[in-house]
Amino acid sequence: MQELIVGNAVDLYAPLEVAVYKEELFSETIYVAALDSQVVGFVAFRKNELGYIYVLNEFQGRGVGGKLLDTVIPYLERPAFLEVFPTNIKAKRLYRSRGFVEETKEKMILH
């Protein structure tokens, strides 16, 4: 949801039951980050695409997103890519710290 807020696209949010992308999400490999049995984030990917990464607001800035990326990067075929809202500076900083480089304002590549 934060990605949608930062990207000024909250109207794109839909509950999972009616989300048009749910089949895409569940066709990906998903890793979950949990703390004391509470899910605090997840990452979803397939072949050479990082599809989704999400960390609860109260757990952002604590290394959860980085650990999720560190877990899946070895499984991504190269070159790997992801899409990110141009205004999501925090996410871009995280992706750059893991080796992704900007190809366009909205697309980052990992060689």
PDB file of C-alpha atoms in Angstrom:
ATOM      1  CA  MET A   1       0.000   0.000   0.000  1.00  0.00           C
ATOM      2  CA  GLN A   2       2.838   2.417   0.744  1.00  0.00           C
ATOM      3  CA  GLU A   3       4.070   2.058  -2.834  1.00  0.00           C
ATOM      4  CA  LEU A   4       0.601   3.107  -3.981  1.00  0.00           C
ATOM      5  CA  ILE A   5       0.562   6.045  -1.562  1.00  0.00           C
ATOM      6  CA  VAL A   6       4.032   7.232  -2.586  1.00  0.00           C
ATOM      7  CA  GLY A   7       3.108   6.823  -6.236  1.00  0.00           C
ATOM      8  CA  ASN A   8      -0.168   8.704  -5.747  1.00  0.00           C
ATOM      9  CA  ALA A   9      -2.058   5.635  -6.955  1.00  0.00           C
ATOM     10  CA  VAL A  10      -4.117   4.539  -3.939  1.00  0.00           C
ATOM     11  CA  ASP A  11      -7.123   4.107  -6.222  1.00  0.00           C
ATOM     12  CA  LEU A  12      -5.313   1.067  -7.691  1.00  0.00           C
ATOM     13  CA  TYR A  13      -5.727  -0.850  -4.399  1.00  0.00           C
ATOM     14  CA  ALA A  14      -8.261  -3.662  -4.385  1.00  0.00           C
ATOM     15  CA  PRO A  15      -9.034  -6.338  -1.786  1.00  0.00           C
ATOM     16  CA  LEU A  16      -7.424  -9.653  -2.727  1.00  0.00           C
ATOM     17  CA  GLU A  17     -10.808 -11.277  -3.336  1.00  0.00           C
ATOM     18  CA  VAL A  18     -11.446  -8.991  -6.317  1.00  0.00           C
ATOM     19  CA  ALA A  19      -7.902  -8.064  -7.335  1.00  0.00           C
ATOM     20  CA  VAL A  20      -7.300  -8.681 -11.018  1.00  0.00           C
ATOM     21  CA  TYR A  21      -3.639  -9.473 -10.340  1.00  0.00           C
ATOM     22  CA  LYS A  22      -4.193 -12.197  -7.720  1.00  0.00           C
ATOM     23  CA  GLU A  23      -3.527 -15.020 -10.193  1.00  0.00           C
ATOM     24  CA  GLU A  24      -0.222 -13.341 -11.070  1.00  0.00           C
ATOM     25  CA  LEU A  25       0.722 -12.977  -7.404  1.00  0.00           C
ATOM     26  CA  PHE A  26       0.033 -16.611  -6.648  1.00  0.00           C
ATOM     27  CA  SER A  27       1.994 -17.803  -9.675  1.00  0.00           C
ATOM     28  CA  GLU A  28       5.142 -16.390  -8.074  1.00  0.00           C
ATOM     29  CA  THR A  29       7.417 -17.774  -5.387  1.00  0.00           C
ATOM     30  CA  ILE A  30       6.673 -15.981  -2.120  1.00  0.00           C
ATOM     31  CA  TYR A  31       8.852 -15.610   0.974  1.00  0.00           C
ATOM     32  CA  VAL A  32       7.409 -14.207   4.177  1.00  0.00           C
ATOM     33  CA  ALA A  33       9.188 -12.333   6.970  1.00  0.00           C
ATOM     34  CA  ALA A  34       7.739 -13.029  10.420  1.00  0.00           C
ATOM     35  CA  LEU A  35       8.505 -11.841  13.927  1.00  0.00           C
ATOM     36  CA  ASP A  36       6.946 -13.645  16.893  1.00  0.00           C
ATOM     37  CA  SER A  37       4.497 -15.407  14.538  1.00  0.00           C
ATOM     38  CA  GLN A  38       3.375 -12.077  13.021  1.00  0.00           C
ATOM     39  CA  VAL A  39       3.883 -11.601   9.291  1.00  0.00           C
ATOM     40  CA  VAL A  40       5.755  -8.308   8.882  1.00  0.00           C
ATOM     41  CA  GLY A  41       6.562  -8.477   5.179  1.00  0.00           C
ATOM     42  CA  PHE A  42       6.812 -10.563   2.043  1.00  0.00           C
ATOM     43  CA  VAL A  43       8.553 -10.712  -1.300  1.00  0.00           C
ATOM     44  CA  ALA A  44       7.251 -12.389  -4.461  1.00  0.00           C
ATOM     45  CA  PHE A  45       9.303 -13.214  -7.540  1.00  0.00           C
ATOM     46  CA  ARG A  46       9.557 -15.445 -10.567  1.00  0.00           C
ATOM     47  CA  LYS A  47      12.464 -16.279 -12.864  1.00  0.00           C
ATOM     48  CA  ASN A  48      14.038 -12.878 -13.511  1.00  0.00           C
ATOM     49  CA  GLU A  49      11.384 -10.539 -12.103  1.00  0.00           C
ATOM     50  CA  LEU A  50      11.000  -9.181  -8.599  1.00  0.00           C
ATOM     51  CA  GLY A  51       7.232  -8.743  -8.598  1.00  0.00           C
ATOM     52  CA  TYR A  52       6.345  -7.506  -5.121  1.00  0.00           C
ATOM     53  CA  ILE A  53       8.023  -6.580  -1.883  1.00  0.00           C
ATOM     54  CA  TYR A  54       6.133  -5.243   1.115  1.00  0.00           C
ATOM     55  CA  VAL A  55       7.049  -4.507   4.720  1.00  0.00           C
ATOM     56  CA  LEU A  56       4.609  -3.219   7.338  1.00  0.00           C
ATOM     57  CA  ASN A  57       5.172   0.478   8.059  1.00  0.00           C
ATOM     58  CA  GLU A  58       6.186  -0.109  11.672  1.00  0.00           C
ATOM     59  CA  PHE A  59       8.914  -2.547  10.560  1.00  0.00           C
ATOM     60  CA  GLN A  60      10.374  -0.445   7.762  1.00  0.00           C
ATOM     61  CA  GLY A  61      13.897   0.809   8.325  1.00  0.00           C
ATOM     62  CA  ARG A  62      14.802  -2.253  10.410  1.00  0.00           C
ATOM     63  CA  GLY A  63      16.431  -4.318   7.679  1.00  0.00           C
ATOM     64  CA  VAL A  64      13.418  -6.514   6.893  1.00  0.00           C
ATOM     65  CA  GLY A  65      13.230  -5.456   3.240  1.00  0.00           C
ATOM     66  CA  GLY A  66      16.964  -5.955   2.826  1.00  0.00           C
ATOM     67  CA  LYS A  67      16.804  -9.441   4.317  1.00  0.00           C
ATOM     68  CA  LEU A  68      13.920 -10.353   2.027  1.00  0.00           C
ATOM     69  CA  LEU A  69      15.897  -9.147  -0.991  1.00  0.00           C
ATOM     70  CA  ASP A  70      19.032 -10.950   0.181  1.00  0.00           C
ATOM     71  CA  THR A  71      16.977 -14.146   0.376  1.00  0.00           C
ATOM     72  CA  VAL A  72      15.603 -14.024  -3.178  1.00  0.00           C
ATOM     73  CA  ILE A  73      18.387 -12.357  -5.187  1.00  0.00           C
ATOM     74  CA  PRO A  74      20.395 -15.605  -5.477  1.00  0.00           C
ATOM     75  CA  TYR A  75      17.367 -17.244  -7.133  1.00  0.00           C
ATOM     76  CA  LEU A  76      16.761 -14.520  -9.740  1.00  0.00           C
ATOM     77  CA  GLU A  77      17.940 -15.256 -13.272  1.00  0.00           C
ATOM     78  CA  ARG A  78      20.085 -12.460 -14.735  1.00  0.00           C
ATOM     79  CA  PRO A  79      19.432  -9.910 -15.908  1.00  0.00           C
ATOM     80  CA  ALA A  80      16.668  -9.498 -13.337  1.00  0.00           C
ATOM     81  CA  PHE A  81      14.318  -6.546 -13.228  1.00  0.00           C
ATOM     82  CA  LEU A  82      11.696  -4.824 -11.122  1.00  0.00           C
ATOM     83  CA  GLU A  83       9.330  -1.913 -11.562  1.00  0.00           C
ATOM     84  CA  VAL A  84       9.070   0.884  -9.012  1.00  0.00           C
ATOM     85  CA  PHE A  85       7.224   4.187  -8.834  1.00  0.00           C
ATOM     86  CA  PRO A  86       9.671   6.989  -9.756  1.00  0.00           C
ATOM     87  CA  THR A  87       8.801   8.842  -6.542  1.00  0.00           C
ATOM     88  CA  ASN A  88       9.547   5.908  -4.220  1.00  0.00           C
ATOM     89  CA  ILE A  89      13.028   7.088  -3.256  1.00  0.00           C
ATOM     90  CA  LYS A  90      13.339   4.783  -0.210  1.00  0.00           C
ATOM     91  CA  ALA A  91      12.626   1.692  -2.308  1.00  0.00           C
ATOM     92  CA  LYS A  92      15.058   2.771  -5.020  1.00  0.00           C
ATOM     93  CA  ARG A  93      17.748   3.311  -2.387  1.00  0.00           C
ATOM     94  CA  LEU A  94      17.150  -0.219  -1.057  1.00  0.00           C
ATOM     95  CA  TYR A  95      17.278  -1.744  -4.549  1.00  0.00           C
ATOM     96  CA  ARG A  96      20.480   0.158  -5.401  1.00  0.00           C
ATOM     97  CA  SER A  97      22.085  -1.114  -2.190  1.00  0.00           C
ATOM     98  CA  ARG A  98      21.526  -4.642  -3.505  1.00  0.00           C
ATOM     99  CA  GLY A  99      23.025  -4.007  -6.943  1.00  0.00           C
ATOM    100  CA  PHE A 100      20.036  -2.904  -9.012  1.00  0.00           C
ATOM    101  CA  VAL A 101      20.620   0.005 -11.402  1.00  0.00           C
ATOM    102  CA  GLU A 102      18.053   2.259 -13.021  1.00  0.00           C
ATOM    103  CA  GLU A 103      17.271   1.465 -16.630  1.00  0.00           C
ATOM    104  CA  THR A 104      14.371   3.935 -16.766  1.00  0.00           C
ATOM    105  CA  LYS A 105      12.601   6.024 -14.128  1.00  0.00           C
ATOM    106  CA  GLU A 106      10.301   3.075 -13.426  1.00  0.00           C
ATOM    107  CA  LYS A 107      12.492   0.040 -14.149  1.00  0.00           C
ATOM    108  CA  MET A 108      15.611  -1.237 -12.386  1.00  0.00           C
ATOM    109  CA  ILE A 109      17.921  -4.036 -13.552  1.00  0.00           C
ATOM    110  CA  LEU A 110      20.223  -6.442 -11.712  1.00  0.00           C
ATOM    111  CA  HIS A 111      23.030  -7.882 -13.863  1.00  0.00           C
TER     112      HIS A 111
END
